[in-house]
Short mmCIF file of C-alpha atoms in Angstrom, two decimals:
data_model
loop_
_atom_site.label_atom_id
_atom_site.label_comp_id
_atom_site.label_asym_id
_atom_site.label_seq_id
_atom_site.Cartn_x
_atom_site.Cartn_y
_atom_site.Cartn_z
CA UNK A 1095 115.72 93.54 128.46
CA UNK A 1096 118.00 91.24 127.08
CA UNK A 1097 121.60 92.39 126.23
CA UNK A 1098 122.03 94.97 123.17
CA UNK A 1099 125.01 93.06 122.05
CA UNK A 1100 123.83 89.61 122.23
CA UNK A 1101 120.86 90.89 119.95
CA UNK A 1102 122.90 92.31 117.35
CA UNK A 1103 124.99 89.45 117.07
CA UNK A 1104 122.39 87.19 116.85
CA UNK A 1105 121.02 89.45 113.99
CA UNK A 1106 124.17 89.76 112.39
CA UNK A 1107 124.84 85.70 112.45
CA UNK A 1108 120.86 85.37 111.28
CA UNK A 1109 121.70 87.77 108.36
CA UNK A 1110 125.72 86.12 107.46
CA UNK A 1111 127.40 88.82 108.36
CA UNK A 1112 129.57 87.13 111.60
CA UNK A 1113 132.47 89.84 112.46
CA UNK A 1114 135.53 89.35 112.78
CA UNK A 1115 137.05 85.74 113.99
CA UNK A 1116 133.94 84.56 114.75
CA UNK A 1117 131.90 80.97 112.63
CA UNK A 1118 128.29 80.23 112.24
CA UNK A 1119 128.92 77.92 114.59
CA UNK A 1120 130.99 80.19 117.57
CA UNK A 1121 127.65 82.25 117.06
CA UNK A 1122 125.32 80.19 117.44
CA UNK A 1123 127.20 78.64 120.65
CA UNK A 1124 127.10 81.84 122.34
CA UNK A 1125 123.62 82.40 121.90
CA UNK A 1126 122.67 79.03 123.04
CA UNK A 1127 124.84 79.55 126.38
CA UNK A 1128 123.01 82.64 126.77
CA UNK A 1129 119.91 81.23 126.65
CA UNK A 1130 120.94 78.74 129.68
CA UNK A 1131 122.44 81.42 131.31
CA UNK A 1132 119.02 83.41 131.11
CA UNK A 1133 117.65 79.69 131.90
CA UNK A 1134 119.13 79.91 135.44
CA UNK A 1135 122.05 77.72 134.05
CA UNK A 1136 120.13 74.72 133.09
CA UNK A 1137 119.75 72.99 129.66
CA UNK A 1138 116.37 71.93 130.09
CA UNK A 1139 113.23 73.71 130.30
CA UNK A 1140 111.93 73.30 133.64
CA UNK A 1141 107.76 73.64 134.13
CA UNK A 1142 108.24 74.41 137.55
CA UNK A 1143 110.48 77.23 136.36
CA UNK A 1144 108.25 78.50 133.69
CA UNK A 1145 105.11 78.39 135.84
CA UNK A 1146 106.77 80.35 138.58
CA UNK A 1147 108.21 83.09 136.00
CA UNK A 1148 111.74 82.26 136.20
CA UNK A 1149 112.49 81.77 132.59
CA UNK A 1150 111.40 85.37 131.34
CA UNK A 1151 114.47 85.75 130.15
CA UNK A 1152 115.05 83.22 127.68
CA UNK A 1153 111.18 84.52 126.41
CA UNK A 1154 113.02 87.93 126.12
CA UNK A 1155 115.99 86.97 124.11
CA UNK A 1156 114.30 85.09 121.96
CA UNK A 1157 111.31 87.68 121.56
CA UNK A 1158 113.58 90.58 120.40
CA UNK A 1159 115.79 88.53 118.04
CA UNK A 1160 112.81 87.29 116.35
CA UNK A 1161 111.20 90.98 116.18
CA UNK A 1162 114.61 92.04 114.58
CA UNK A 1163 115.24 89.41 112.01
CA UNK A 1164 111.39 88.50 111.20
CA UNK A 1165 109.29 91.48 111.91
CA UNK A 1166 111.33 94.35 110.79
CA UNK A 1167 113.02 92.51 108.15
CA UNK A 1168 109.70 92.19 106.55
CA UNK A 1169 109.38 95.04 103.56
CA UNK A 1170 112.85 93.64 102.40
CA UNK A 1171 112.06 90.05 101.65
CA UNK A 1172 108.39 91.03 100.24
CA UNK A 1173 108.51 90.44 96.62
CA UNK A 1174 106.71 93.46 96.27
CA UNK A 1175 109.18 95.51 98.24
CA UNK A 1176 109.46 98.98 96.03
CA UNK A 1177 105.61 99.54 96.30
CA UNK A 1178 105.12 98.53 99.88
CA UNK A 1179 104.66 101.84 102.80
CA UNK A 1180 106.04 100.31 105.54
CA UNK A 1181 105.32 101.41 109.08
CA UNK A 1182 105.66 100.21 112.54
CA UNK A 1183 103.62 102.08 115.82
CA UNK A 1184 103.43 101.54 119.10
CA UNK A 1185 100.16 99.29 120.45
CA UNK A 1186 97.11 101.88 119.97
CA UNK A 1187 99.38 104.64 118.37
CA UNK A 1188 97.55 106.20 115.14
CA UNK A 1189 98.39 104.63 111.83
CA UNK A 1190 96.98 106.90 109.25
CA UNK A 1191 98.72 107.36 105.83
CA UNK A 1192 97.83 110.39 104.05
CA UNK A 1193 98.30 110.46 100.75
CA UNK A 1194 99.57 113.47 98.68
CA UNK A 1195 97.50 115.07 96.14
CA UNK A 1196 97.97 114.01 92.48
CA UNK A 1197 95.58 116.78 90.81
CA UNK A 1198 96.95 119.68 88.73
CA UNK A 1199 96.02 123.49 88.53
CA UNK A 1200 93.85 124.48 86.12
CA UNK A 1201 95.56 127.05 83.13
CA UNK A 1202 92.63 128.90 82.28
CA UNK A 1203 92.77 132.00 79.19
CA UNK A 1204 92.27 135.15 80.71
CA UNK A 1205 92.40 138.79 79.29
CA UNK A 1206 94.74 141.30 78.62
CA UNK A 1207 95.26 143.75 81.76
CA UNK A 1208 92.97 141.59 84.08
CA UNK A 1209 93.65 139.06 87.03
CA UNK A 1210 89.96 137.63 87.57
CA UNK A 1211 90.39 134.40 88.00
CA UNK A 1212 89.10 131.82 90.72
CA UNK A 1213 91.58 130.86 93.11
CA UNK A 1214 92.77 127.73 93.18
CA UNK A 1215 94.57 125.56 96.30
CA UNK A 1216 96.03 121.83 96.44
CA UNK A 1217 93.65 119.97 98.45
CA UNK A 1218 94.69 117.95 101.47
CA UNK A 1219 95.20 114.31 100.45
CA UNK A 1220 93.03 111.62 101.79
CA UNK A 1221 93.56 109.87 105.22
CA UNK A 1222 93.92 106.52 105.13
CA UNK A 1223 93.82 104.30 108.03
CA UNK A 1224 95.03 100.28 108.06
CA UNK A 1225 93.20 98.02 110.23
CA UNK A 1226 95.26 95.63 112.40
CA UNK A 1227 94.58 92.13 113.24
CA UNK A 1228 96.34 89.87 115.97
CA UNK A 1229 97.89 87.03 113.32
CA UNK A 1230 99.57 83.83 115.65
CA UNK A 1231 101.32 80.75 115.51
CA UNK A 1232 102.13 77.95 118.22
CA UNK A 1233 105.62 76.14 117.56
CA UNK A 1234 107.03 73.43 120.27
CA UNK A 1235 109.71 71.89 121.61
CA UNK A 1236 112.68 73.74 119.03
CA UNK A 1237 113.87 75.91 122.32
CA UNK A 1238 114.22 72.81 124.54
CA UNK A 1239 116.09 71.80 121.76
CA UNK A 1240 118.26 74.63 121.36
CA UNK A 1241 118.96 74.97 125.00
CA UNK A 1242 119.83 71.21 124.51
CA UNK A 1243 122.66 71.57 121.31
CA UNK A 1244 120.57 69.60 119.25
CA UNK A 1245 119.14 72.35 116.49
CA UNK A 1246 120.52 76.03 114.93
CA UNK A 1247 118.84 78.94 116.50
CA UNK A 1248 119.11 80.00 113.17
CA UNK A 1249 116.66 76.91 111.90
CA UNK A 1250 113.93 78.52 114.72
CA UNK A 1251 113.68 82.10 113.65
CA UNK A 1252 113.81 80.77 109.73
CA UNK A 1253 110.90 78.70 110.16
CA UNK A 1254 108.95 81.10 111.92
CA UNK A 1255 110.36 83.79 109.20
CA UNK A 1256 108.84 81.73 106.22
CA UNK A 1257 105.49 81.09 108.54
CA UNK A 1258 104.87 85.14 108.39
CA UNK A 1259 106.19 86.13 105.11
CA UNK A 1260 104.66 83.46 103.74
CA UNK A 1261 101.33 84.76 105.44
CA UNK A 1262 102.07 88.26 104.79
CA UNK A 1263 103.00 87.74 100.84
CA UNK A 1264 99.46 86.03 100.72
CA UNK A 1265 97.57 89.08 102.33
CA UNK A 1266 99.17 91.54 100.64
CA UNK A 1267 98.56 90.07 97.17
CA UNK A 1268 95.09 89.39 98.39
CA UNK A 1269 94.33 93.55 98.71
CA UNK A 1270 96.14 93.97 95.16
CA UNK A 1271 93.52 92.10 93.89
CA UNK A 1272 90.51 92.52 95.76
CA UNK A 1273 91.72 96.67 94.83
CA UNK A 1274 92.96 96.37 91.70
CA UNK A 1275 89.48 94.79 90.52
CA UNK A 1276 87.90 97.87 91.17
CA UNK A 1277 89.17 99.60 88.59
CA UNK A 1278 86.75 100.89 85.68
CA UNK A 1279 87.44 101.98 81.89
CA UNK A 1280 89.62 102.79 80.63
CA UNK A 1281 91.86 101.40 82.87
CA UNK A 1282 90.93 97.79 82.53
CA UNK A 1283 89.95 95.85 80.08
CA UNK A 1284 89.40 91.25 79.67
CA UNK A 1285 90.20 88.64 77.61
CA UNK A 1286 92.89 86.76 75.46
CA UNK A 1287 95.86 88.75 74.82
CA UNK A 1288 95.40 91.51 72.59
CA UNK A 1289 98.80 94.13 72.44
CA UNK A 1290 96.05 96.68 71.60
CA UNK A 1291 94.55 96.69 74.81
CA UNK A 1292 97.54 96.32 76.90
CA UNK A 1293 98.95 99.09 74.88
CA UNK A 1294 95.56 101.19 75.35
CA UNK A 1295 96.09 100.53 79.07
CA UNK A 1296 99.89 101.10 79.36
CA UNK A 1297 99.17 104.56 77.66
CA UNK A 1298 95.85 105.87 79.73
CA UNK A 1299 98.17 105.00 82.58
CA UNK A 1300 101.24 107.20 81.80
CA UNK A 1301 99.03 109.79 80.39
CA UNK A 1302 97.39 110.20 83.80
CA UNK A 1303 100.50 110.15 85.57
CA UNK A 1304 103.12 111.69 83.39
CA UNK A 1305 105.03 108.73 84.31
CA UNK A 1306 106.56 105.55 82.83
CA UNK A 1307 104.92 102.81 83.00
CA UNK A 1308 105.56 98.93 84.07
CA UNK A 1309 103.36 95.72 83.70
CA UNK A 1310 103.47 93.28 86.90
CA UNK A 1311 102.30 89.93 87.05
CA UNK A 1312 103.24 86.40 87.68
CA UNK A 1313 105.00 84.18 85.25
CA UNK A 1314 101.71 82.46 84.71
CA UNK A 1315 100.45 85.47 83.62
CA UNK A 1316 103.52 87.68 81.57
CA UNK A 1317 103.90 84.11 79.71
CA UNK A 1318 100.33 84.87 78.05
CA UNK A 1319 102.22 88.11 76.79
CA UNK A 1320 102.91 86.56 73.24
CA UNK A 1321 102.48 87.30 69.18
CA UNK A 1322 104.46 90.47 69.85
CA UNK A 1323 105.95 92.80 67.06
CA UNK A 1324 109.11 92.87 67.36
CA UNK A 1325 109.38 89.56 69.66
CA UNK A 1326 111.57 87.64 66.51
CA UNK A 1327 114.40 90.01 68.03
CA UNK A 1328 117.82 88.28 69.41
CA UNK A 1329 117.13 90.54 72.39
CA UNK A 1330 113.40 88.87 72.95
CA UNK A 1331 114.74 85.71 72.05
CA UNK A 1332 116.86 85.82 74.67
CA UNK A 1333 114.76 86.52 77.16
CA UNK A 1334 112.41 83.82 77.25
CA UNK A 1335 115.77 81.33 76.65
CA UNK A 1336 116.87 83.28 80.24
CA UNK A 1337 113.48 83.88 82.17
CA UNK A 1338 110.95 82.14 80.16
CA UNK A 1339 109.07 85.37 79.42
CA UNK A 1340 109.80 89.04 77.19
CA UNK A 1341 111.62 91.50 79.51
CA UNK A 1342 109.85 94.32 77.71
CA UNK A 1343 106.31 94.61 76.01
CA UNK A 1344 107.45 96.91 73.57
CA UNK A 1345 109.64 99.81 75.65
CA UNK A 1346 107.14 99.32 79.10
CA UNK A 1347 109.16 96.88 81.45
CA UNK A 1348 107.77 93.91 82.66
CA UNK A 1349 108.91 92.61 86.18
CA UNK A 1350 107.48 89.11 87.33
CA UNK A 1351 105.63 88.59 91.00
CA UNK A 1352 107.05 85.38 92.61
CA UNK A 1353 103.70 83.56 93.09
CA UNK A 1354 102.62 81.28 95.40
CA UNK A 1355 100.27 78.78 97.39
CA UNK A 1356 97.40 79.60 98.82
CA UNK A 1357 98.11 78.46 102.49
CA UNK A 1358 96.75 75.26 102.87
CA UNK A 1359 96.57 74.31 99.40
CA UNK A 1360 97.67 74.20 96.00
CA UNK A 1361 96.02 76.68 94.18
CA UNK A 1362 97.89 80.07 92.98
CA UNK A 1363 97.59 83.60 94.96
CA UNK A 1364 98.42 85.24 92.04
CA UNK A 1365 95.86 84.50 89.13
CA UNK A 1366 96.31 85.71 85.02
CA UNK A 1367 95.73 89.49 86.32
CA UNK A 1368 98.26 91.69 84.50
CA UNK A 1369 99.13 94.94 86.99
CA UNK A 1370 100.65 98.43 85.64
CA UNK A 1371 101.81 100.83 87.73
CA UNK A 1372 103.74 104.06 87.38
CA UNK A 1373 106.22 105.79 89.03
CA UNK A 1374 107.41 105.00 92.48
CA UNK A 1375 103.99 105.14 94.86
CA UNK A 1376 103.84 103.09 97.74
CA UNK A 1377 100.43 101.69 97.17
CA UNK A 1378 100.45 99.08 100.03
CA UNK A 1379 100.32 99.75 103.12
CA UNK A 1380 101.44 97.86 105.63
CA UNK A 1381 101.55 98.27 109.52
CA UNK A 1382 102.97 96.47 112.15
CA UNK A 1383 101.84 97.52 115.67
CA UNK A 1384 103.50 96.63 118.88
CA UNK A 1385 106.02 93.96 119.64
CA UNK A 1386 106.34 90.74 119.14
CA UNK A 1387 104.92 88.68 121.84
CA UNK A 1388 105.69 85.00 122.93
CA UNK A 1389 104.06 83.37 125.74
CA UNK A 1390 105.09 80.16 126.79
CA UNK A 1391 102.47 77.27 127.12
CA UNK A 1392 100.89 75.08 129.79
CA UNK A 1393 103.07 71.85 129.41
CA UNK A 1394 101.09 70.18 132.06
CA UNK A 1395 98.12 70.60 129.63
CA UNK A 1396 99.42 68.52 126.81
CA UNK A 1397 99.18 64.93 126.64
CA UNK A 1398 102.53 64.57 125.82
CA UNK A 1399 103.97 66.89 128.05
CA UNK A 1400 105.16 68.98 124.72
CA UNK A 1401 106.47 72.64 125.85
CA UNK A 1402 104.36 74.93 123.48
CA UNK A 1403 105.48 78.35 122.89
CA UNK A 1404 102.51 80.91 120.94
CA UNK A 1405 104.00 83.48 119.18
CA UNK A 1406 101.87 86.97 117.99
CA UNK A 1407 102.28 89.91 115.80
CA UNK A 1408 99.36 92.40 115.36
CA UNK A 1409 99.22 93.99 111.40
CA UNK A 1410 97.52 95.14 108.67
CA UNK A 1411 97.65 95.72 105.33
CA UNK A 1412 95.66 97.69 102.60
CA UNK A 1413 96.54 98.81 98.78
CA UNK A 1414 95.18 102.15 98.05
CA UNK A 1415 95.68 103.51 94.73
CA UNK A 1416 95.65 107.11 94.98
CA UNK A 1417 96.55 107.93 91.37
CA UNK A 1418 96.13 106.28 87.81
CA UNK A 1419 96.49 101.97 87.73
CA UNK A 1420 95.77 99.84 84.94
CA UNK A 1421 94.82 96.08 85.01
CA UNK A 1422 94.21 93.51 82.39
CA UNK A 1423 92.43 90.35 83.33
CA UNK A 1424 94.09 87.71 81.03
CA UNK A 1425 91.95 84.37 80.38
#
């Protein structure tokens, strides 16, 4: 186990906030001569070493710092933070969300001097459980270069940082969609951009929840939000001046997605799809299960005698919409 303190400082550098005295740089330096230290006092990377075990605990420092600063740093840099139900769980612990009730009692009229009427209970919510699936990357040569002076830890855990979000962002947007289409009238509706039926939507959705409402989307998307009443206003004007799109269809809030690229290409995650929600639900799911595992590679069995290090995290992720959604498929 490598030392509490050494983790937390490495955390605290990874995250800018260095106590006391201490520089970017002073941080960094300690956590480099750690890792030699841990590297029985050498600056280089030794096969012999790593094929006979004796550099576990580099593997460990750099295991837990990356589970601290990557892994459970997750829900806060997903864009869709507020509606994400994050959980972590031990390897084969259970994982099942249940999800609370949204139904109502029924009033019924009954007469004077009686009581006969049919009970009535709140039914258990449903049980949801999130498959999880092994996701991995191989990265090479950066820790023989931090052992060596010649790169910022920091630069190592950001890279493989924007590798998982980046992954994570895309699979998470993926089971907004794939649910989200699933939806059936009056809660959805197609075409050009019509404030009647985004306004039909908005409304079906806060009646069913008793909630207010709010229309997500990516800027491709809210842009297509135009011919407004209303959007002649200094207020609207200066909106799309600041953001490039109205802050408000009429009093619902709108609240862009940052979109991206589908990994290994160019096209959008995020198509024309406008989203609204209500209220504060949690309607993704998202589990991480076990630790974060590195296992250092064969370097005998690269051409190139390259030091490969594979790096795993086992999670899932599922949107479940328990109560009332709306979605409006723009063209």
């Amino acid at each position: 186990m490598a030392d509490k303190n050494l983790i937390k400082m490495a955390v605290d550098s990874y995250k800018g906030h260095i106590a006391g005295n201490y520089s970017v740089d002073d941080t960094n330096e300690t956590l480099r001569q750690a890792l030699i230290e841990a590297n029985g006092g050498s600056t280089k990377l030794d096969y012999r070493a790593i094929r006979d075990g004796k550099c576990s605990g580099v593997f460990a420092i750099v295991e837990e710092i990356i589970n601290k600063t990557v892994i459970e740093g997750l829900p806060e840099s997903c864009p869709l933070f507020n509606y994400v139900d994050y959980r972590n769980v031990a390897e084969g612990d259970s994982n099942v969300f249940e999800l609370t009730d949204e139904g109502l009692f029924i009033v019924a009229d009954i007469a004077e001097g009686t009581q006969g009427l049919r009970r009535q209970r709140m039914a258990g919510g449903e049980e949801v459980v999130v498959k999880t699936q092994i996701k991995g990357i191989k990265i090479y040569e950066e820790l023989r270069r931090v052992l060596a002076g010649r790169v910022d830890f920091n630069k190592l855990i950001d890279k493989v940082a924007e590798s998982f979000q980046k992954k994570i962002t895309e699979d998470m947007y993926s089971a907004v969609v794939s649910t989200f289409n699933g939806l059936v009238a009056p809660y959805t509706d197609n075409g050009t951009f019509d404030e009647a039926k985004l306004s039909a939507i908005i409304d079906h959705v806060e009646a069913a929840t008793g909630q207010k409402a709010v229309v997500l989307g990516s800027k491709q998307a809210v842009r297509k939000i135009t011919g407004v009443k209303g959007a002649d206003a200094d207020s609207a004007k200066e909106d799309l001046y600041a953001m490039g799109y109205f802050g408000h269809f009429y009093t619902t809030p709108i609240v862009v997605m940052q979109n991206g690229h589908k990994i290994g290409g160019t096209n959008f995650i995020l198509g024309n799809d406008l989203y609204i929600v209500a209220g504060d639900e949690k309607f993704i799911k998202f589990v991480t299960e076990g630790d974060t595992l590195i296992v250092p590679g064969d370097m005998l069995g690269n051409a190139d005698l390259s030091q490969e290090y594979f790096m795993a995290q086992r999670y899932g992720v599922k949107a479940v919409l328990s109560t009332a959604f709306g979605v409006y498929k723009l063209a």
